[in-house]
Structures are given as structure tokens and as C-alpha cells.
């Protein structure tokens, strides 16, 4: 843990969280994703705090895994972790019968977040 690039881990976490904020916004994929997920998009004052806090913790955990793999030059393990996380999100969504569009947004977001985390490791 001493060799971890904490700046890259934190930057990757924050950048990925902000990416989710953009992707799930009504102006990008949010409206159709919400319809396909059978949820209602609320106002900023009615944000699901628990879901967002859990998302932030999960993003930090994935960014930490990416940071650990960066210390051992294990890009393949990082990619496998990202794909596994995306597939878990998609399979969970499939169980609750989200549409293909919503599943693609959820899985695609995790893959995009992982790419940002790897880029953060390369940049910092």
C-alpha cells in the first residue's frame, strides 16, 4: 500500500463520479435509462443519497484495485476487474428486467470509469 499513487486513485474516483453525473443526466442518457430502469428522475433535492454514496465508495474501491494493479504493471488484471464489475452491474440489472438500453448504459459507464482510472494512473 506504500507504493500506491493516491493522487491518481482519488482523481480517478472523482473523475469517474463526475462522469456518471454527466452520463446519467437527463440531457445525455438519463431519461431513457430511467425509463428502462423503471425509475423516476427527480430533482437535485431528491437525489438518492444512499445510492450515490454507495456509488462513490464502489468507484473508490475499483480505483484502488486499478492503483494496486498499476504498482505491479498488471494492466490485464485491471481490465479483468473492470469487465467483471461491468458484468456484475449488467447481470444485476438483467435480473430486475432493465431494458437493453439501460443495461448498456450501466455496463458502459463502468467500463468508461475504468478507462478514466487507468488514465489517471498513467497521468499522475
Short mmCIF file of C-alpha atoms in Angstrom, two decimals:
data_model
loop_
_atom_site.label_atom_id
_atom_site.label_comp_id
_atom_site.label_asym_id
_atom_site.label_seq_id
_atom_site.Cartn_x
_atom_site.Cartn_y
_atom_site.Cartn_z
CA UNK A 1 0.00 0.00 0.00
CA UNK A 2 3.00 2.30 0.40
CA UNK A 3 3.68 2.42 -3.34
CA UNK A 4 0.15 3.38 -4.34
CA UNK A 5 -0.40 6.58 -6.27
CA UNK A 6 -3.08 8.09 -4.02
CA UNK A 7 -3.45 11.21 -6.16
CA UNK A 8 -4.28 9.03 -9.19
CA UNK A 9 -6.66 6.86 -7.13
CA UNK A 10 -8.56 9.86 -5.76
CA UNK A 11 -8.53 11.66 -9.10
CA UNK A 12 -9.83 8.53 -10.85
CA UNK A 13 -12.58 8.18 -8.26
CA UNK A 14 -13.73 11.80 -8.54
CA UNK A 15 -13.46 11.91 -12.35
CA UNK A 16 -15.49 8.70 -12.62
CA UNK A 17 -18.16 10.00 -10.24
CA UNK A 18 -18.46 13.20 -12.26
CA UNK A 19 -18.63 11.16 -15.47
CA UNK A 20 -21.59 9.29 -14.01
CA UNK A 21 -23.23 12.58 -13.09
CA UNK A 22 -22.97 13.64 -16.74
CA UNK A 23 -23.91 10.32 -18.36
CA UNK A 24 -26.96 9.75 -16.17
CA UNK A 25 -28.17 13.35 -16.54
CA UNK A 26 -31.45 13.91 -18.39
CA UNK A 27 -29.64 15.61 -21.26
CA UNK A 28 -27.40 12.64 -22.03
CA UNK A 29 -28.61 9.08 -21.25
CA UNK A 30 -30.64 9.74 -18.09
CA UNK A 31 -34.18 9.98 -19.42
CA UNK A 32 -34.09 6.79 -21.48
CA UNK A 33 -32.01 5.00 -18.82
CA UNK A 34 -34.57 5.91 -16.14
CA UNK A 35 -37.39 4.67 -18.34
CA UNK A 36 -35.53 1.41 -18.99
CA UNK A 37 -34.74 1.04 -15.29
CA UNK A 38 -38.29 1.87 -14.21
CA UNK A 39 -37.22 4.76 -12.00
CA UNK A 40 -38.18 8.41 -11.99
CA UNK A 41 -35.56 11.10 -12.37
CA UNK A 42 -36.02 13.54 -9.54
CA UNK A 43 -34.78 17.00 -8.85
CA UNK A 44 -31.41 17.75 -7.33
CA UNK A 45 -33.07 18.00 -3.92
CA UNK A 46 -34.42 14.44 -4.18
CA UNK A 47 -31.20 12.67 -5.15
CA UNK A 48 -30.88 9.12 -3.76
CA UNK A 49 -28.16 9.87 -1.21
CA UNK A 50 -27.53 6.26 -0.19
CA UNK A 51 -27.19 5.12 -3.82
CA UNK A 52 -24.82 7.96 -4.63
CA UNK A 53 -22.70 7.38 -1.51
CA UNK A 54 -22.51 3.67 -2.31
CA UNK A 55 -21.53 4.51 -5.90
CA UNK A 56 -18.73 6.75 -4.65
CA UNK A 57 -17.41 4.02 -2.33
CA UNK A 58 -17.60 1.44 -5.15
CA UNK A 59 -15.75 3.77 -7.51
CA UNK A 60 -13.06 4.29 -4.87
CA UNK A 61 -12.74 0.52 -4.42
CA UNK A 62 -12.37 -0.03 -8.17
CA UNK A 63 -9.90 2.85 -8.42
CA UNK A 64 -7.93 1.29 -5.55
CA UNK A 65 -7.82 -2.04 -7.40
CA UNK A 66 -6.61 -0.21 -10.51
CA UNK A 67 -3.99 1.53 -8.38
CA UNK A 68 -2.80 -1.78 -6.93
CA UNK A 69 -2.51 -3.32 -10.39
CA UNK A 70 -0.57 -0.26 -11.55
CA UNK A 71 2.11 -0.91 -8.93
CA UNK A 72 2.72 -4.38 -10.38
CA UNK A 73 2.28 -3.45 -14.04
CA UNK A 74 -0.74 -5.76 -14.25
CA UNK A 75 -2.89 -3.98 -16.83
CA UNK A 76 -4.55 -7.28 -17.72
CA UNK A 77 -5.76 -7.71 -14.13
CA UNK A 78 -7.08 -4.15 -14.13
CA UNK A 79 -9.02 -4.77 -17.33
CA UNK A 80 -10.39 -8.04 -15.95
CA UNK A 81 -11.56 -6.26 -12.77
CA UNK A 82 -13.30 -3.55 -14.81
CA UNK A 83 -15.03 -6.09 -17.04
CA UNK A 84 -16.09 -8.15 -14.01
CA UNK A 85 -17.58 -5.07 -12.32
CA UNK A 86 -19.43 -4.12 -15.51
CA UNK A 87 -20.80 -7.64 -15.93
CA UNK A 88 -21.99 -7.74 -12.31
CA UNK A 89 -23.88 -4.48 -12.89
CA UNK A 90 -25.40 -5.79 -16.11
CA UNK A 91 -26.38 -9.15 -14.61
CA UNK A 92 -27.98 -7.47 -11.59
CA UNK A 93 -29.90 -5.16 -13.90
CA UNK A 94 -30.98 -8.08 -16.07
CA UNK A 95 -32.46 -9.83 -13.03
CA UNK A 96 -34.71 -6.84 -12.41
CA UNK A 97 -35.53 -6.72 -16.13
CA UNK A 98 -33.95 -3.43 -17.14
CA UNK A 99 -34.07 -2.73 -20.86
CA UNK A 100 -31.08 -3.41 -23.08
CA UNK A 101 -30.51 0.34 -23.30
CA UNK A 102 -30.35 0.72 -19.51
CA UNK A 103 -28.05 -2.30 -19.24
CA UNK A 104 -25.74 -0.85 -21.89
CA UNK A 105 -25.59 2.49 -20.07
CA UNK A 106 -24.80 0.81 -16.74
CA UNK A 107 -22.14 -1.50 -18.15
CA UNK A 108 -20.71 1.16 -20.43
CA UNK A 109 -20.41 3.60 -17.54
CA UNK A 110 -18.32 1.18 -15.50
CA UNK A 111 -16.05 0.48 -18.46
CA UNK A 112 -15.66 4.23 -19.12
CA UNK A 113 -14.95 4.81 -15.42
CA UNK A 114 -12.27 2.11 -15.51
CA UNK A 115 -10.66 3.74 -18.53
CA UNK A 116 -10.60 7.05 -16.65
CA UNK A 117 -8.99 5.34 -13.65
CA UNK A 118 -6.31 3.75 -15.81
CA UNK A 119 -5.70 7.14 -17.47
CA UNK A 120 -5.36 8.76 -14.04
CA UNK A 121 -2.69 6.21 -13.13
CA UNK A 122 -0.83 6.99 -16.38
CA UNK A 123 -1.11 10.77 -15.96
CA UNK A 124 -0.22 11.09 -12.29
#
